[in-house]
Short mmCIF file of C-alpha atoms in Angstrom, two decimals:
data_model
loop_
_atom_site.label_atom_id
_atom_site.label_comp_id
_atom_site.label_asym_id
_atom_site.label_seq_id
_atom_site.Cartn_x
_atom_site.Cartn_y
_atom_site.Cartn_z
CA UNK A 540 -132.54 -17.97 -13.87
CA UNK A 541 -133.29 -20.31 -10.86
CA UNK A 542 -137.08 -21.35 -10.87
CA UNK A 543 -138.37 -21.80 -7.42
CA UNK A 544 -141.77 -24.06 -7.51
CA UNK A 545 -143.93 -24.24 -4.63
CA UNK A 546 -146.54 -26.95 -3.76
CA UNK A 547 -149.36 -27.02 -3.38
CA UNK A 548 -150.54 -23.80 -4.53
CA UNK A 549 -153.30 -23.75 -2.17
CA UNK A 550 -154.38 -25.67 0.71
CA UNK A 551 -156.86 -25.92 3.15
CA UNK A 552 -156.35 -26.32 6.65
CA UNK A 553 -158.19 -25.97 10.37
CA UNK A 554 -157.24 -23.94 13.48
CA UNK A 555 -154.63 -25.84 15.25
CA UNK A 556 -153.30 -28.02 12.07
CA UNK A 557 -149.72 -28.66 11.24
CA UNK A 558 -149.00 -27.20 7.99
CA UNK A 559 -146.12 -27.88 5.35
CA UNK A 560 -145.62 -25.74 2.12
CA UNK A 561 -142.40 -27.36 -0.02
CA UNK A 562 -140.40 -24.99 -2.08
CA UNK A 563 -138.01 -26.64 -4.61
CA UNK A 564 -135.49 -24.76 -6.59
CA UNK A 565 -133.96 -25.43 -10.44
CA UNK A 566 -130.47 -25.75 -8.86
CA UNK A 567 -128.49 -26.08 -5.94
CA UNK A 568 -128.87 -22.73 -4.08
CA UNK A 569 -127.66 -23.77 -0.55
CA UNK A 570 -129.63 -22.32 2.13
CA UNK A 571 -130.23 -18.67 0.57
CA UNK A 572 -133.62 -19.16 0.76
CA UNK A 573 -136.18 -16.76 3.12
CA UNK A 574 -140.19 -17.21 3.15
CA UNK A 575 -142.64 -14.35 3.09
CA UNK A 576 -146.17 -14.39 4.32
CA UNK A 577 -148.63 -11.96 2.56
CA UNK A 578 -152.33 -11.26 3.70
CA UNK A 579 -154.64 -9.87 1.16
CA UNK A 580 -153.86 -5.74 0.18
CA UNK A 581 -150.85 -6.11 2.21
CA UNK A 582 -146.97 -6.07 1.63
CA UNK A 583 -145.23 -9.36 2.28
CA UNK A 584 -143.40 -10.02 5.53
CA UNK A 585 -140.54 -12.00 6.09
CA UNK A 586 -140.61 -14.91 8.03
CA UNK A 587 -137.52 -17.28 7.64
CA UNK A 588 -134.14 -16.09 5.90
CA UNK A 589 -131.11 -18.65 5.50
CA UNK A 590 -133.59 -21.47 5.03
CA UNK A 591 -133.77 -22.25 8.63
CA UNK A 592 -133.89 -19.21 10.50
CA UNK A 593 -136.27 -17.46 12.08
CA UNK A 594 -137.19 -13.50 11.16
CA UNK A 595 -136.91 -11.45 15.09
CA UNK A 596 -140.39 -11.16 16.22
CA UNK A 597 -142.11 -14.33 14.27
CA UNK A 598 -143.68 -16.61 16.42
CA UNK A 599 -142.07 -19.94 16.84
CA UNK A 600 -145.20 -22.01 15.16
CA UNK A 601 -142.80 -20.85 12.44
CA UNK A 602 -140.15 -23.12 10.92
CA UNK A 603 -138.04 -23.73 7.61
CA UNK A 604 -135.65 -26.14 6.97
CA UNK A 605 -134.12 -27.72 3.55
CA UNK A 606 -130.86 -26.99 1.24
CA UNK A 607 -129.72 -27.58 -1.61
CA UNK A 608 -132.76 -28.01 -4.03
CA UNK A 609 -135.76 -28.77 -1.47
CA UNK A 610 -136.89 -26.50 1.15
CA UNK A 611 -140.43 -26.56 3.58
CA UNK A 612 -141.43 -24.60 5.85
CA UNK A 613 -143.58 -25.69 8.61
CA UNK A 614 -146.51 -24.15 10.86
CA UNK A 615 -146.76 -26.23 13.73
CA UNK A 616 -150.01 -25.11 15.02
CA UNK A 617 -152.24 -23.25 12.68
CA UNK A 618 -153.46 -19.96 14.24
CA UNK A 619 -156.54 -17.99 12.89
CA UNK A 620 -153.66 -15.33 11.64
CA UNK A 621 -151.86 -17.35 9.63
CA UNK A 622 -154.16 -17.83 6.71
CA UNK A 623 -152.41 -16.31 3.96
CA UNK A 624 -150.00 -16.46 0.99
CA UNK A 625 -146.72 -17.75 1.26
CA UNK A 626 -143.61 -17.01 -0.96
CA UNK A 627 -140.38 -18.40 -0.84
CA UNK A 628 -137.33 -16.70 -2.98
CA UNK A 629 -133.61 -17.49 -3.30
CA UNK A 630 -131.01 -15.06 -2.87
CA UNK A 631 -128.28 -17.70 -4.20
CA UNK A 632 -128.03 -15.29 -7.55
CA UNK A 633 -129.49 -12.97 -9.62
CA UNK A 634 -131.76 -12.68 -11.22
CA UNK A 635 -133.49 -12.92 -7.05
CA UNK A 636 -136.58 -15.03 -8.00
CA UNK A 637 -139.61 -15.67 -5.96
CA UNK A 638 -141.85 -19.10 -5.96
CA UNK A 639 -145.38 -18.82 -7.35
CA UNK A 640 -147.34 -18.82 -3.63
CA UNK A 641 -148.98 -21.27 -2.20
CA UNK A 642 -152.56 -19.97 -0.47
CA UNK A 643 -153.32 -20.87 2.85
CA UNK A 644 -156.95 -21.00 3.39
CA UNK A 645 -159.93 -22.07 6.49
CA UNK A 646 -161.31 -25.55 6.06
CA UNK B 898 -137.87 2.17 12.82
CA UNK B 899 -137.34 1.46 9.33
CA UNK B 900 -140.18 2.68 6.89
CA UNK B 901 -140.53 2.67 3.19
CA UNK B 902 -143.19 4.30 0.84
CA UNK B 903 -143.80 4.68 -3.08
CA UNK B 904 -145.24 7.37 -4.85
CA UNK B 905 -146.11 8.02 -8.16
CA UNK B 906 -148.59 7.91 -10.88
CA UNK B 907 -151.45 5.27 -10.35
CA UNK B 908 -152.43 5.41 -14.03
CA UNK B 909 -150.52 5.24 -17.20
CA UNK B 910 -151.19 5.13 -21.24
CA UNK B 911 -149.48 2.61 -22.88
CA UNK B 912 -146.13 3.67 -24.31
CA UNK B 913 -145.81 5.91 -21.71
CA UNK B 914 -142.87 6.24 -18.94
CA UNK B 915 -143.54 4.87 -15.31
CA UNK B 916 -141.70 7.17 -12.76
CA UNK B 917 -141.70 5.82 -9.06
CA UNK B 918 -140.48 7.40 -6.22
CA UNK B 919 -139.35 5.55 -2.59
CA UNK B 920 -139.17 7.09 0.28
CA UNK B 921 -137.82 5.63 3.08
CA UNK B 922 -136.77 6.58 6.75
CA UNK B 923 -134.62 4.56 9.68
CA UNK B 924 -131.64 4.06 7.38
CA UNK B 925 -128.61 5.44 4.77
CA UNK B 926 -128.40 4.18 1.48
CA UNK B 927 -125.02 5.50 2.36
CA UNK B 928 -124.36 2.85 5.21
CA UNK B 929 -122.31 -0.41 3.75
CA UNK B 930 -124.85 -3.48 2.82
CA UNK B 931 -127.54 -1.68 2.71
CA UNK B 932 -129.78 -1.61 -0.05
CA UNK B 933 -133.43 -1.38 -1.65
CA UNK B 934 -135.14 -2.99 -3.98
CA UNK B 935 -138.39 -3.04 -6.15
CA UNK B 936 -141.05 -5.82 -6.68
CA UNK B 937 -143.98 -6.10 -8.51
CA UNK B 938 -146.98 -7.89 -8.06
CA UNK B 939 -149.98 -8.22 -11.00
CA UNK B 940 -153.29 -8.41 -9.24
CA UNK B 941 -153.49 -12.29 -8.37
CA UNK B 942 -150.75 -12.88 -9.22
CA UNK B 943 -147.12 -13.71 -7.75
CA UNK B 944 -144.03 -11.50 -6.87
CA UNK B 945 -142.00 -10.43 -9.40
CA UNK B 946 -138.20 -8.92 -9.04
CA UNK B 947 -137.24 -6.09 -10.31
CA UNK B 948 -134.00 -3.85 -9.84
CA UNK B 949 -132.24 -2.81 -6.77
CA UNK B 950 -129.48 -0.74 -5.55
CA UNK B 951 -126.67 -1.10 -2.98
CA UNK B 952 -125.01 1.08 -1.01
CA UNK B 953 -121.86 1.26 -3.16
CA UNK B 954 -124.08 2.79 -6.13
CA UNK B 955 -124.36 -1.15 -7.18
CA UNK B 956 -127.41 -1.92 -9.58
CA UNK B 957 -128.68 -5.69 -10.62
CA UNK B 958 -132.31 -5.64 -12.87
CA UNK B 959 -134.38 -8.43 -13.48
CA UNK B 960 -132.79 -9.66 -17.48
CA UNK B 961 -136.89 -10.49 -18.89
CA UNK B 962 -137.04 -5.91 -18.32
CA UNK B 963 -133.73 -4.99 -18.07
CA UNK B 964 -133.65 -2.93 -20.98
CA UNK B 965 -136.69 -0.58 -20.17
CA UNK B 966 -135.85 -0.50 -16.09
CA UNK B 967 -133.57 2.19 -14.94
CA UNK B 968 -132.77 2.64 -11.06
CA UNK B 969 -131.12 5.25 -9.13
CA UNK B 970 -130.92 7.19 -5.52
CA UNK B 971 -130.54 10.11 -3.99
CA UNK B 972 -129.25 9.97 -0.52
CA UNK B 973 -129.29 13.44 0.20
CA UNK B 974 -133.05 12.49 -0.06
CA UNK B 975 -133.19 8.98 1.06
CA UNK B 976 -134.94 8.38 -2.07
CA UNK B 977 -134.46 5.94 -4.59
CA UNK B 978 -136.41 6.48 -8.51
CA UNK B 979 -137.74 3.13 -10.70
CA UNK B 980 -138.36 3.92 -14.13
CA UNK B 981 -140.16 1.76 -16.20
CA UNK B 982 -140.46 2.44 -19.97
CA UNK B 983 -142.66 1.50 -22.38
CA UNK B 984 -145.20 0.68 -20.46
CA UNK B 985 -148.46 -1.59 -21.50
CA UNK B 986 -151.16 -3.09 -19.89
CA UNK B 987 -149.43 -6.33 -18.48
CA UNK B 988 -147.79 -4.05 -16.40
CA UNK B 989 -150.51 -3.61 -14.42
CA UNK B 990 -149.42 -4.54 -11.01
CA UNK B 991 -148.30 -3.28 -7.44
CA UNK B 992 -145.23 -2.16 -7.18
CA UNK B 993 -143.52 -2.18 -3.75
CA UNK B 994 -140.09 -0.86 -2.72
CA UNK B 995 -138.18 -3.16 0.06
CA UNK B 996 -135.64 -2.57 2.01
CA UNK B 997 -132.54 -5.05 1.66
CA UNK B 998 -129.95 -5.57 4.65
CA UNK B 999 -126.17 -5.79 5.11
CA UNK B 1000 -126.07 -9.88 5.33
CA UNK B 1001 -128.28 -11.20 2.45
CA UNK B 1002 -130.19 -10.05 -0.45
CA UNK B 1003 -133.44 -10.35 0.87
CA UNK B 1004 -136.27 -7.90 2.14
CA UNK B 1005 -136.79 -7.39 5.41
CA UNK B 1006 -139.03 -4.16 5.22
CA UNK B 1007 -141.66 -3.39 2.65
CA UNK B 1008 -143.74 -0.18 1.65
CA UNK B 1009 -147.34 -0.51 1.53
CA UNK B 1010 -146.91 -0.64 -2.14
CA UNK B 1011 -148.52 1.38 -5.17
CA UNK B 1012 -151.29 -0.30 -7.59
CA UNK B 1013 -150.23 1.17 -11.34
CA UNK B 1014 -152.85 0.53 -13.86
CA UNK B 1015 -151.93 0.99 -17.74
CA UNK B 1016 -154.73 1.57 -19.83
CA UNK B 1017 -155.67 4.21 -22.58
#
């Protein structure tokens, strides 16, 4: 199975920051890579798919880029909102795995 | 509109069988690359794969449960049915049912999810 390991695990951050969570996979998976953002009691939502591209209806703050084995995506402006888990997972092959989160929290 | 819930038990003995049922809404498990899938999540913890099902009658399980998962659908019902046997207390989790679209395998739409505790 592909591993996906995300870093850091947590962070902490301040309104308007520029944010970058890394997301590095066990083998080459291309770009079949999507991120999910997941507030606390809720279901994740998907952000990026394909690595790089961006989910209809996320805001543009949002960004992912990366192939191969290293992937990040990027919050350009850190809105109140945004604090929250994110999860990346490959679709490259089964088994689909999912990173282990990485916590986005106020400074 | 796409819409997906779970139902089912919220409590389970150990040993027993975990029956979940999705219900979803805005699409046919009948319409080609379509597709849902289940996740789990332990409380704290991260997502965890599961099964899922195309539209072709296609089924893929996660290998570490693959011999106590069984998934199936019912279009007539726009269902689709998780079992889960054997079940013990690391089990505990929430498990979500997710929509999965015609160009990747990824989910795009998510129930709310169901929290199943296993405990005697």
């Amino acid at each position: 199975a592909i591993q996906l390991t995300q870093s850091p695990s947590s962070l902490s951050a301040s309104v308007g920051d520029r944010v970058s969570i890394t997301c590095r996979a066990s083998q080459d998976i291309s770009t079949a890579l999507a991120w999910y953002q997941q507030k606390p009691g809720k279901a994740p939502n998907l952000l990026i798919y394909d690595a790089s591209s961006l989910e209809t209806g996320v805001p543009s703050r949002f960004s992912g880029s990366g192939s191969e084995t290293d992937f990040t995506l990027t919050i350009s402006s850190l809105q109140p909102e945004d604090f929250a888990t994110y999860y990346c997972q490959q679709f490259n092959s089964y088994p689909l795995t999912f990173g282990g989160g990485t916590k986005v929290e106020i400074k | 509109q796409i819409t997906l819930k779970e139902s089912g038990p919220t409590l389970v003995k150990p040993t027993q069988t975990l029956t979940l049922t999705c219900t979803f809404s805005g699409f046919s498990l009948t319409t080609s690359g379509m597709g849902v899938g289940w996740i789990r999540q332990p409380p704290g913890k991260a997502l965890e794969w599961l099964a899922l099902i195309h539209w072709d009658g296609g089924k893929r399980y996660s290998p570490s449960l693959n011999s106590r998962l069984t998934i199936t659908s019912d279009t007539s019902k726009n269902q689709v049915v998780l079992r889960l046997t054997n079940m013990d207390p690391v089990d505990t989790a929430t498990y979500h049912c997710a929509h999965i679209g015609a160009a990747n395998v990824l989910f795009n739409y998510w129930g709310q999810g169901i929290l199943v505790t296993v405990s005697s």
